[in-house]
Coordinates of C-alpha atoms in Angstrom, one line a residue:
Chain A
M1 CA 107.0 66.9 109.1
N2 CA 106.1 69.8 111.4
L3 CA 105.1 73.4 110.9
T4 CA 106.7 75.7 113.4
V5 CA 106.1 79.3 114.0
E6 CA 108.7 81.2 115.9
A7 CA 108.7 84.8 117.1
L8 CA 106.3 86.0 114.5
T9 CA 105.6 89.7 114.5
V10 CA 103.2 91.5 112.1
R11 CA 102.6 95.2 112.0
Y12 CA 100.1 97.3 110.0
G13 CA 101.6 100.8 110.0
D14 CA 102.2 101.6 113.7
R15 CA 99.7 98.9 114.9
T16 CA 101.2 95.6 116.0
I17 CA 98.7 92.8 115.3
L18 CA 100.9 89.9 116.3
R19 CA 103.7 90.3 118.8
D20 CA 106.5 87.8 119.0
L21 CA 104.2 84.9 118.6
S22 CA 105.4 81.3 118.8
L23 CA 103.4 78.1 118.5
Q24 CA 104.0 74.5 119.5
P25 CA 104.9 72.5 116.4
L26 CA 101.9 71.6 114.3
H27 CA 102.0 68.0 113.2
A28 CA 101.4 66.4 109.9
G29 CA 98.1 64.5 109.8
H30 CA 96.6 66.8 112.4
V31 CA 93.9 69.4 112.2
T32 CA 94.5 72.5 114.3
S33 CA 91.8 75.0 115.1
L34 CA 92.6 78.7 115.5
V35 CA 90.0 80.3 117.8
G36 CA 89.7 83.6 119.5
P37 CA 87.5 86.7 119.8
N38 CA 87.0 89.2 116.9
G39 CA 90.2 91.1 116.2
A40 CA 92.4 88.6 118.0
G41 CA 94.7 88.2 115.0
K42 CA 93.5 84.8 113.7
S43 CA 93.3 85.8 110.0
T44 CA 96.5 87.8 110.3
L45 CA 98.3 84.7 111.7
L46 CA 97.0 82.5 108.9
R47 CA 97.9 85.1 106.2
A48 CA 101.4 85.6 107.7
V49 CA 102.0 81.8 107.7
A50 CA 100.8 81.8 104.0
G51 CA 103.3 84.5 103.3
L52 CA 100.7 87.0 102.2
L53 CA 101.8 89.6 104.8
P54 CA 105.2 91.0 105.6
A55 CA 106.2 89.6 108.9
T56 CA 109.3 89.1 111.0
G57 CA 110.1 85.8 112.7
Q58 CA 110.3 82.4 111.2
V59 CA 107.9 79.9 109.8
R60 CA 109.4 76.5 109.1
L61 CA 108.1 73.4 107.4
G62 CA 110.2 70.4 108.4
D63 CA 113.8 71.5 107.8
G64 CA 112.9 74.2 105.3
V65 CA 112.3 77.9 106.1
L66 CA 109.0 78.9 104.5
S67 CA 109.4 82.6 105.4
G68 CA 112.3 83.0 103.0
L69 CA 110.6 81.5 99.9
S70 CA 109.2 83.5 97.0
V71 CA 105.5 83.6 96.4
A72 CA 105.7 81.0 93.6
E73 CA 107.9 78.6 95.6
R74 CA 105.7 78.8 98.7
A75 CA 102.6 78.1 96.7
R76 CA 104.0 74.6 96.2
H77 CA 103.7 73.9 99.9
V78 CA 101.0 76.1 101.3
A79 CA 97.5 76.9 100.2
Y80 CA 95.4 79.6 101.9
M81 CA 91.7 79.9 101.5
P82 CA 90.5 83.4 102.5
Q83 CA 87.3 84.3 104.2
T84 CA 86.0 86.5 101.4
L85 CA 84.2 85.1 98.4
P86 CA 84.9 86.2 94.8
Q87 CA 82.1 88.2 93.2
D88 CA 81.1 88.7 89.6
V89 CA 83.5 86.2 88.1
A90 CA 82.6 85.0 84.6
L91 CA 84.3 81.6 85.0
T92 CA 82.9 78.2 85.5
V93 CA 83.7 76.4 88.8
L94 CA 86.0 74.0 86.9
E95 CA 87.7 76.9 85.2
T96 CA 88.4 78.6 88.6
V97 CA 89.9 75.4 90.0
I98 CA 92.1 75.0 86.8
A99 CA 93.0 78.7 87.2
A100 CA 94.1 78.1 90.8
L101 CA 96.2 75.1 89.6
E102 CA 97.8 76.9 86.7
A103 CA 98.3 80.3 88.3
S104 CA 102.0 79.7 88.6
P105 CA 104.0 77.4 86.4
S106 CA 103.6 73.7 87.1
P107 CA 104.8 70.7 85.2
A108 CA 101.3 69.3 84.6
G109 CA 99.9 69.6 81.1
A110 CA 96.5 70.9 80.2
Q111 CA 94.8 67.5 80.1
R112 CA 96.3 66.6 83.4
A113 CA 95.3 69.9 84.9
E114 CA 91.7 69.4 84.0
Q115 CA 91.6 66.0 85.6
R116 CA 93.3 67.2 88.7
A117 CA 90.8 70.0 88.9
L118 CA 87.9 67.6 88.5
A119 CA 89.4 65.3 91.1
A120 CA 89.6 68.2 93.6
L121 CA 85.9 69.0 92.9
E122 CA 85.0 65.4 93.4
R123 CA 86.9 65.4 96.7
V124 CA 84.8 68.3 98.1
G125 CA 81.7 66.7 96.7
A126 CA 81.1 69.5 94.2
Q127 CA 81.5 67.7 90.9
D128 CA 78.0 68.6 89.9
L129 CA 78.9 72.3 90.1
A130 CA 81.8 71.9 87.7
L131 CA 80.2 73.6 84.7
K132 CA 78.1 76.2 86.6
R133 CA 79.3 79.8 86.5
L134 CA 80.8 80.8 89.9
D135 CA 78.9 84.1 90.0
R136 CA 75.6 82.2 89.7
L137 CA 76.2 80.1 92.9
S138 CA 75.1 80.6 96.4
G139 CA 77.6 81.8 99.0
G140 CA 77.9 78.3 100.4
Q141 CA 78.5 76.8 97.0
R142 CA 81.2 79.4 96.3
Q143 CA 82.8 78.5 99.6
I144 CA 83.0 74.9 98.6
A145 CA 84.3 75.7 95.2
G146 CA 87.0 77.8 97.0
L147 CA 87.9 74.7 99.0
A148 CA 88.5 72.8 95.8
Q149 CA 90.7 75.7 94.6
A150 CA 92.8 75.5 97.8
I151 CA 93.3 71.7 97.7
V152 CA 93.9 71.2 94.0
R153 CA 97.6 71.8 94.3
E154 CA 97.7 69.2 97.1
P155 CA 99.5 71.5 99.5
R156 CA 101.3 70.1 102.6
V157 CA 100.0 73.0 104.6
L158 CA 96.3 73.9 104.2
L159 CA 95.1 77.1 105.8
L160 CA 91.4 77.7 105.9
D161 CA 90.0 81.0 107.1
E162 CA 86.4 80.4 108.4
P163 CA 85.7 77.9 105.6
T164 CA 82.2 77.2 106.9
S165 CA 80.9 80.7 107.6
A166 CA 78.4 80.5 104.7
L167 CA 77.5 76.8 105.0
D168 CA 74.4 75.1 106.3
L169 CA 74.8 72.4 109.0
R170 CA 75.3 69.5 106.8
H171 CA 77.9 71.2 104.6
Q172 CA 79.7 72.4 107.6
L173 CA 80.0 68.8 108.7
E174 CA 81.2 67.8 105.3
V175 CA 83.9 70.4 105.2
F176 CA 85.1 69.3 108.7
R177 CA 85.3 65.7 107.6
L178 CA 87.1 66.7 104.4
A179 CA 89.6 68.7 106.5
Q180 CA 90.3 65.6 108.6
A181 CA 90.5 63.3 105.7
Y182 CA 92.8 65.6 103.8
A183 CA 95.1 65.9 106.8
R184 CA 95.2 62.1 107.2
D185 CA 95.4 61.1 103.6
N186 CA 97.9 63.7 102.5
A187 CA 99.9 63.7 105.7
A188 CA 99.1 67.4 105.7
I189 CA 99.0 70.1 108.3
V190 CA 95.5 71.7 108.3
V191 CA 94.8 74.9 110.2
I192 CA 91.3 76.2 110.4
V193 CA 90.1 79.5 111.8
L194 CA 86.7 79.0 113.5
H195 CA 84.3 80.9 115.7
D196 CA 82.2 77.9 116.7
L197 CA 84.1 76.4 119.7
Q198 CA 82.0 73.2 119.7
A199 CA 82.9 72.6 116.1
A200 CA 86.6 73.4 116.9
A201 CA 86.5 70.8 119.7
R202 CA 84.9 68.3 117.4
V203 CA 87.1 68.7 114.3
S204 CA 90.6 69.3 115.7
D205 CA 93.4 67.5 117.3
H206 CA 94.9 70.7 118.5
V207 CA 93.5 74.1 119.4
V208 CA 95.2 77.4 119.6
V209 CA 93.4 80.2 121.5
L210 CA 94.4 83.6 120.3
A211 CA 93.6 87.0 121.9
Q212 CA 95.0 90.4 121.2
G213 CA 97.8 89.0 119.1
R214 CA 99.0 86.5 121.7
V215 CA 98.6 82.8 122.3
R216 CA 96.4 82.4 125.4
A217 CA 96.1 78.6 125.4
E218 CA 97.2 75.8 123.1
G219 CA 96.9 72.0 123.3
A220 CA 94.2 69.3 123.1
P221 CA 90.6 70.5 122.8
Q222 CA 89.7 69.3 126.3
A223 CA 92.7 71.3 127.8
T224 CA 92.0 74.5 125.9
I225 CA 88.3 74.9 125.6
T226 CA 87.4 75.3 129.2
P227 CA 85.1 77.5 131.3
L228 CA 88.3 79.3 132.5
T229 CA 89.5 80.1 128.9
L230 CA 86.0 81.2 127.9
A231 CA 85.8 83.5 130.8
D232 CA 89.3 84.8 130.4
V233 CA 89.3 85.3 126.6
W234 CA 85.7 85.7 125.6
Q235 CA 84.4 87.2 128.8
V236 CA 81.5 84.8 129.0
R237 CA 80.3 82.5 131.7
A238 CA 80.0 79.1 130.1
R239 CA 79.9 75.4 130.9
V240 CA 81.9 72.8 129.0
E241 CA 80.5 69.3 129.4
P242 CA 80.7 66.1 127.5
C243 CA 77.5 64.8 126.0
Q244 CA 76.2 61.3 126.2
Q245 CA 78.4 60.4 123.2
G246 CA 81.5 62.0 124.7
Q247 CA 81.5 65.1 122.5
I248 CA 82.4 68.4 124.1
Q249 CA 79.4 70.7 124.5
V250 CA 79.9 74.4 125.1
M251 CA 76.9 76.1 126.8
V252 CA 77.2 79.8 127.2
D253 CA 75.1 81.1 130.1
D254 CA 75.8 84.8 130.3
V255 CA 78.3 87.6 129.6
L256 CA 80.7 88.5 132.3
Chain B
M1 CA 75.6 54.2 92.7
R2 CA 78.6 56.4 93.4
R3 CA 79.1 57.6 96.9
N4 CA 80.3 61.0 98.1
P5 CA 83.7 60.3 99.6
I6 CA 83.0 62.6 102.6
M7 CA 79.5 61.7 103.6
E8 CA 78.3 58.2 102.8
I9 CA 75.4 59.5 100.8
P10 CA 74.4 59.0 97.2
L11 CA 75.5 61.7 94.7
P12 CA 73.7 62.8 91.6
A13 CA 75.3 60.8 88.8
T14 CA 77.7 63.2 87.1
D15 CA 80.1 61.4 84.9
T16 CA 83.7 62.7 84.9
L17 CA 84.1 62.1 81.2
D18 CA 80.8 63.8 80.5
V19 CA 81.9 66.9 82.5
L20 CA 85.2 67.0 80.6
N21 CA 83.5 66.6 77.3
Q22 CA 81.1 69.5 78.0
H23 CA 84.0 71.6 79.2
H24 CA 85.9 70.9 76.0
R25 CA 82.8 71.6 73.8
Q26 CA 82.4 74.9 75.6
R27 CA 86.0 75.8 74.9
M28 CA 85.7 74.8 71.2
R29 CA 82.6 77.0 70.9
R30 CA 84.5 79.9 72.4
R31 CA 87.4 79.5 70.0
G32 CA 84.8 79.4 67.2
L33 CA 83.5 82.8 68.5
L34 CA 87.1 84.1 68.4
A35 CA 87.4 83.1 64.8
I36 CA 84.0 84.7 63.9
L37 CA 85.2 87.9 65.6
A38 CA 88.4 87.9 63.6
V39 CA 86.5 87.5 60.4
A40 CA 84.1 90.2 61.4
C41 CA 87.1 92.5 62.1
L42 CA 88.5 91.9 58.6
A43 CA 85.0 92.6 57.1
A44 CA 84.7 95.8 59.1
L45 CA 88.2 96.8 58.0
A46 CA 87.2 96.4 54.3
L47 CA 83.9 98.2 54.9
D48 CA 85.7 101.1 56.7
A49 CA 88.3 101.3 53.8
A50 CA 85.5 101.3 51.2
T51 CA 83.5 104.0 53.0
G52 CA 84.2 107.7 52.3
P53 CA 83.4 110.8 50.4
S54 CA 85.8 110.3 47.4
G55 CA 83.1 109.2 44.9
M56 CA 85.0 106.0 44.3
S57 CA 82.8 102.9 44.4
P58 CA 83.5 100.5 47.2
W59 CA 84.1 97.8 44.7
R60 CA 86.8 99.8 43.0
I61 CA 88.5 100.4 46.3
V62 CA 88.5 96.8 47.2
T63 CA 89.8 95.9 43.8
G64 CA 92.5 98.6 44.2
L65 CA 93.7 97.0 47.4
F66 CA 94.6 93.8 45.5
R67 CA 95.4 95.3 42.0
P68 CA 96.9 98.8 42.7
D69 CA 98.0 98.9 39.0
L70 CA 94.4 99.3 37.9
L71 CA 93.9 102.6 39.7
T72 CA 94.6 106.1 38.4
P73 CA 97.4 107.9 40.4
G74 CA 94.7 110.0 42.2
E75 CA 92.7 106.9 43.1
A76 CA 95.8 105.1 44.3
A77 CA 96.7 108.0 46.6
I78 CA 93.2 107.9 48.1
V79 CA 93.3 104.2 48.7
W80 CA 96.9 103.8 49.8
Q81 CA 97.6 107.1 51.5
I82 CA 94.2 107.8 53.1
R83 CA 91.7 105.0 53.3
L84 CA 94.0 102.1 54.2
P85 CA 96.1 103.9 56.9
Y86 CA 92.8 105.3 58.4
A87 CA 91.2 102.0 58.5
L88 CA 94.3 100.2 59.9
T89 CA 94.8 102.9 62.5
A90 CA 91.2 102.5 63.6
V91 CA 91.6 98.7 64.0
L92 CA 94.9 99.0 65.8
V93 CA 93.7 101.8 68.1
G94 CA 90.6 99.8 69.0
A95 CA 92.6 96.8 69.7
A96 CA 95.1 98.7 71.9
L97 CA 92.4 100.5 73.9
A98 CA 90.4 97.3 74.5
L99 CA 93.4 95.3 75.6
S100 CA 94.4 98.1 77.9
G101 CA 90.9 98.3 79.3
A102 CA 90.7 94.5 79.8
E103 CA 94.0 94.4 81.8
M104 CA 92.9 97.4 83.8
Q105 CA 89.6 95.9 84.7
T106 CA 91.2 92.7 85.9
V107 CA 94.1 94.1 87.9
L108 CA 92.0 96.9 89.4
N109 CA 89.1 94.4 89.9
N110 CA 86.6 97.0 88.6
P111 CA 84.3 96.6 85.6
L112 CA 84.3 100.3 85.0
A113 CA 88.0 100.7 84.7
S114 CA 89.3 101.8 81.2
P115 CA 91.8 104.3 79.8
F116 CA 88.9 106.8 79.4
T117 CA 87.4 106.4 82.9
L118 CA 90.7 106.5 84.7
G119 CA 91.8 109.8 83.2
V120 CA 94.5 108.5 80.8
S121 CA 92.7 109.9 77.8
A122 CA 92.0 113.2 79.6
A123 CA 95.7 113.5 80.5
A124 CA 96.7 112.9 76.9
A125 CA 94.3 115.5 75.6
F126 CA 95.7 118.0 78.1
G127 CA 99.3 117.2 77.1
A128 CA 98.4 117.7 73.4
S129 CA 96.6 120.9 74.2
L130 CA 99.6 122.3 76.0
A131 CA 101.9 121.4 73.1
I132 CA 99.5 123.0 70.6
V133 CA 98.9 126.2 72.5
L134 CA 102.4 126.8 73.7
G135 CA 103.7 125.8 70.2
L136 CA 106.1 123.4 71.7
G137 CA 108.7 122.3 69.2
L138 CA 111.7 119.9 69.1
P139 CA 114.5 119.9 66.5
F140 CA 114.1 117.3 63.7
L141 CA 110.5 116.5 64.7
P142 CA 107.4 117.8 62.9
Q143 CA 104.9 119.6 65.1
D144 CA 102.4 116.7 64.8
A145 CA 104.9 114.3 66.3
V146 CA 105.7 116.7 69.2
V147 CA 102.0 117.0 70.0
A148 CA 101.6 113.2 69.9
L149 CA 104.8 112.8 72.1
N150 CA 103.5 115.3 74.7
A151 CA 100.1 113.6 74.7
F152 CA 102.0 110.3 75.4
I153 CA 104.1 111.8 78.1
F154 CA 101.0 113.1 80.0
A155 CA 99.1 109.9 79.5
F156 CA 102.0 108.0 80.8
G157 CA 102.5 110.4 83.7
S158 CA 98.8 109.9 84.7
V159 CA 99.3 106.2 84.8
L160 CA 102.4 106.6 86.9
L161 CA 100.3 108.6 89.3
L162 CA 97.8 105.8 89.3
Q163 CA 100.6 103.3 89.9
A164 CA 101.9 105.3 92.8
M165 CA 98.4 105.1 94.3
A166 CA 98.3 101.4 93.6
R167 CA 101.5 101.0 95.5
A168 CA 100.5 103.1 98.5
R169 CA 97.0 101.6 98.2
R170 CA 95.8 102.3 101.7
G171 CA 92.2 102.4 100.6
G172 CA 92.3 99.3 98.4
V173 CA 91.8 99.0 94.7
Q174 CA 88.6 101.0 94.7
S175 CA 90.4 104.1 95.7
I176 CA 92.5 103.9 92.6
V177 CA 89.4 104.0 90.5
L178 CA 88.1 107.0 92.4
F179 CA 91.5 108.7 92.0
G180 CA 91.2 108.0 88.3
I181 CA 87.9 109.8 88.2
A182 CA 89.4 112.7 90.0
L183 CA 92.1 112.8 87.3
V184 CA 89.4 112.9 84.6
F185 CA 87.9 116.0 86.2
A186 CA 91.3 117.7 86.9
F187 CA 92.6 117.2 83.3
N188 CA 89.4 118.2 81.7
A189 CA 89.4 121.4 83.7
L190 CA 93.0 122.1 82.8
T191 CA 92.2 121.4 79.1
A192 CA 89.3 123.8 79.3
L193 CA 91.6 126.5 80.8
V194 CA 94.1 126.0 77.9
Q195 CA 91.2 126.2 75.4
F196 CA 90.1 129.5 77.1
I197 CA 93.5 131.1 76.4
A198 CA 94.1 129.5 73.1
S199 CA 94.1 131.3 69.8
Q200 CA 91.4 130.6 67.2
E201 CA 93.8 128.6 65.1
A202 CA 95.1 126.5 68.0
L203 CA 91.5 125.9 69.1
Q204 CA 90.7 124.2 65.9
Q205 CA 93.5 121.7 66.5
L206 CA 92.5 121.2 70.1
V207 CA 89.1 120.1 69.0
F208 CA 90.7 117.2 67.2
W209 CA 92.2 116.0 70.5
T210 CA 89.2 116.4 72.7
M211 CA 86.8 114.8 70.2
G212 CA 89.0 112.1 68.9
S213 CA 89.6 111.8 65.2
L214 CA 91.3 109.4 62.8
S215 CA 91.9 112.3 60.4
R216 CA 95.6 112.5 61.2
S217 CA 96.2 108.8 60.5
S218 CA 99.1 107.9 58.3
W219 CA 101.4 104.9 57.8
R220 CA 103.5 106.4 60.6
S221 CA 100.6 106.0 63.1
V222 CA 99.9 102.5 61.7
A223 CA 103.5 101.5 62.2
A224 CA 103.8 103.0 65.7
M225 CA 100.5 101.4 66.9
A226 CA 101.5 98.0 65.4
L227 CA 104.9 98.3 67.2
V228 CA 103.3 99.1 70.6
L229 CA 100.8 96.2 70.2
A230 CA 103.6 93.8 69.2
A231 CA 105.7 94.9 72.2
A232 CA 102.9 94.6 74.8
G233 CA 100.8 91.8 73.4
P234 CA 103.2 88.9 74.1
F235 CA 103.6 90.0 77.7
S236 CA 99.9 90.2 78.2
W237 CA 99.5 86.7 76.7
A238 CA 102.2 85.4 79.0
A239 CA 100.4 86.9 82.0
A240 CA 97.0 85.4 81.0
R241 CA 97.0 82.5 83.5
A242 CA 98.0 84.7 86.3
L243 CA 95.4 87.3 85.4
T244 CA 92.7 84.6 85.3
A245 CA 93.8 83.5 88.8
L246 CA 93.6 87.1 90.0
R247 CA 89.9 87.0 89.2
L248 CA 89.5 84.6 92.2
G249 CA 90.7 87.4 94.5
E250 CA 94.1 88.8 95.5
D251 CA 94.7 86.4 98.4
R252 CA 93.7 83.3 96.4
A253 CA 95.9 84.3 93.5
A254 CA 98.8 85.0 95.8
S255 CA 98.4 81.8 97.6
A256 CA 98.4 80.0 94.2
G257 CA 101.8 81.5 93.4
V258 CA 101.0 84.8 91.7
D259 CA 103.2 87.8 92.7
V260 CA 100.2 90.1 92.7
G261 CA 102.1 93.3 93.2
R262 CA 104.4 92.6 90.3
L263 CA 101.6 91.4 88.1
R264 CA 99.6 94.6 88.8
F265 CA 102.5 96.9 88.2
L266 CA 103.5 95.3 84.8
S267 CA 100.0 95.0 83.7
L268 CA 99.2 98.7 84.4
L269 CA 102.5 99.5 82.6
R270 CA 101.4 97.7 79.5
A271 CA 97.9 99.2 79.7
S272 CA 99.4 102.7 80.0
L273 CA 101.7 102.2 77.0
L274 CA 98.8 100.9 74.9
S275 CA 96.3 103.5 75.8
A276 CA 98.8 106.4 75.8
A277 CA 100.0 105.4 72.3
A278 CA 96.4 105.1 71.1
V279 CA 95.4 108.5 72.5
A280 CA 98.6 110.1 71.2
F281 CA 97.5 109.4 67.6
V282 CA 93.7 109.8 67.6
G283 CA 92.9 111.9 70.7
V284 CA 90.2 111.0 73.2
V285 CA 88.2 108.1 72.0
G286 CA 86.0 107.0 74.8
F287 CA 84.2 103.7 75.7
I288 CA 86.1 101.4 73.3
G289 CA 88.4 100.4 76.2
L290 CA 85.4 100.0 78.4
V291 CA 82.9 98.2 76.2
G292 CA 85.3 96.0 74.2
P293 CA 86.3 93.9 77.3
H294 CA 82.6 93.6 78.3
I295 CA 81.6 92.2 75.0
A296 CA 84.5 89.8 75.2
R297 CA 83.5 88.7 78.7
L298 CA 79.9 88.1 77.5
L299 CA 81.2 86.0 74.5
V300 CA 84.0 83.9 76.0
G301 CA 84.0 84.4 79.8
E302 CA 87.1 85.4 81.8
D303 CA 89.7 82.7 81.1
H304 CA 92.2 85.3 79.9
R305 CA 93.7 83.1 77.2
L306 CA 90.4 83.6 75.5
Y307 CA 89.3 86.9 77.1
L308 CA 92.3 88.9 76.1
P309 CA 92.2 88.0 72.4
A310 CA 88.5 88.5 72.4
S311 CA 88.9 91.9 73.9
V312 CA 91.5 92.9 71.3
L313 CA 89.1 91.7 68.5
S314 CA 86.0 93.3 70.0
G315 CA 87.8 96.7 70.4
A316 CA 89.1 96.5 66.9
L317 CA 85.7 95.6 65.5
L318 CA 83.9 98.4 67.4
M319 CA 86.5 101.0 66.4
S320 CA 86.4 100.0 62.8
L321 CA 82.6 100.1 62.7
A322 CA 82.6 103.5 64.5
S323 CA 85.0 104.8 61.9
A324 CA 82.9 103.6 59.0
L325 CA 79.9 105.1 60.7
S326 CA 81.6 108.5 61.3
K327 CA 82.1 108.7 57.5
S328 CA 78.6 107.8 56.5
L329 CA 76.2 109.3 59.2
V330 CA 76.3 112.7 57.7
P331 CA 76.7 112.6 54.0
G332 CA 79.8 114.4 52.9
A333 CA 81.0 115.1 56.4
L334 CA 83.6 113.3 58.5
L335 CA 82.4 113.2 62.1
P336 CA 85.0 112.9 64.8
V337 CA 85.1 109.2 65.6
G338 CA 85.2 110.0 69.4
V339 CA 81.8 111.5 69.0
V340 CA 80.5 108.4 67.4
T341 CA 82.0 106.1 70.1
A342 CA 80.5 108.3 72.8
V343 CA 77.0 108.2 71.2
I344 CA 77.2 104.4 71.1
G345 CA 79.2 104.1 74.3
V346 CA 77.2 106.1 76.8
P347 CA 74.1 103.9 76.6
A348 CA 76.4 100.8 76.9
F349 CA 78.1 102.4 79.9
L350 CA 74.8 103.1 81.6
I351 CA 73.6 99.5 81.0
L352 CA 76.8 98.3 82.6
I353 CA 76.3 100.5 85.6
F354 CA 72.8 99.3 86.1
R355 CA 73.7 95.7 85.6
S356 CA 76.5 95.9 88.2
G357 CA 74.3 97.8 90.5
A358 CA 71.6 95.2 90.3
R359 CA 74.1 92.5 91.1
G360 CA 76.1 94.3 93.7

């Protein structure tokens, strides 16, 4: 099962954010990182794939065309976790996950919904937050609760927009491992928007570099996160070297 | 020791069954609160019906409700033509305003949204003023009904304007609320202008609208309000899950399968029907639609399957108590109920602003 994006164009008024954008097929079981400078169109691409923006072009999952589906139908296949965190919500974490599951009609009963929601919380390691009010949590905890809301429907395409922006080091790692485990165990396609290139190299099987609404590089981390791309796209002078353990290290020396 | 599936580290022992049990206990507690609210509503209704300047003892009135044959014809008229329709109108108007406010607050994602703060009430008052001062008339309809109808048309029109804003929505949901506040000022100014040119006699009637009063209640208003609630309520209930999901944010709700644009349009449509009907019968009654949902939120949280019924009951309870209070604050005088709700509502409103300011 592949996700393919072909000739995607997104306009806001008279501004074109994405122009005729196509991607290499994204494979099931793989984690893809979407990187690029601010304003490159990363979030727009993710939201367009999620069907939250009017776009021309085609998004296909396997043989099915996603771009033609209704909001409710698409929700069965795709989950999107936005960057923003909900504020002032008088719901417990468990209630928010149940709400995400029951937002559109699904065959599961109430009992089943509660258990699925708890299982999702357990999967992100947030079971002990289940009965806490969402608006009493820290930003990082809300982000983790958001992740549970996104995976509770067990989507085949999981789109995460900067899922680690509010997280400390350890929780960042946990989320990356969760993304990898989710892709592997659910044979799912996981796409993550990231700013941290080193993290992108570490977590993903595939990297898409976006700038000004166009794809500037795509492929394996070693092939895409290079001094050349960093200079070309981010305008920085940087070294990219493997460490003793073979992990890619990105060292930025100066602006260009 | 259980292990975190992601990191091989020990987790604090939280038993799944234990969490589920606590979750269920919390839901039971909240359903209990709903039941208490419902009983309180019935008690307030009885209190409201028993309060008034007729000289009949409250006990005699309550007896008369169950055994009308024991009353003199004069007493029967007081109980059945005045007290009961007043008290029922108060309950239904309170319920409608609070349900309307609850839906508005959710779909506009703003805790200060309500029919009053978004200008729906002000628009209705202006519509009524116009009908009164211009002496608008329609064949086969009493003047009262024409005034109510015109109030409704203007209230509905103001919501259509809000809707149009919601659709264009360049500046996001916040701009709708600001636009609503602009509507409040605009319609208040227009109403003042109408008052300025109104005759002495028309002015008296206008006061009824701008202060809000139950004194025109009748079985007709009871029937109409019940009808509107019965028409809108089931659709609100059906949308409850989607509305709860919307509290997680627009994108999250949409990604979970909620057609947010459609939900917002239909929800505002219901809210406008409910508030416009309420204002058409009792004039401008502020703060019930604002404070009712907040009380509900404090009591049962924001799962809308509990929150919407709790809002309905809180609004009904508040309005019923305000009505009883309006009859007993000044002995022998019937204060406009809108004045009473404002006196209670303004401090509550300020507390809400300070609370949200402290958190924001």
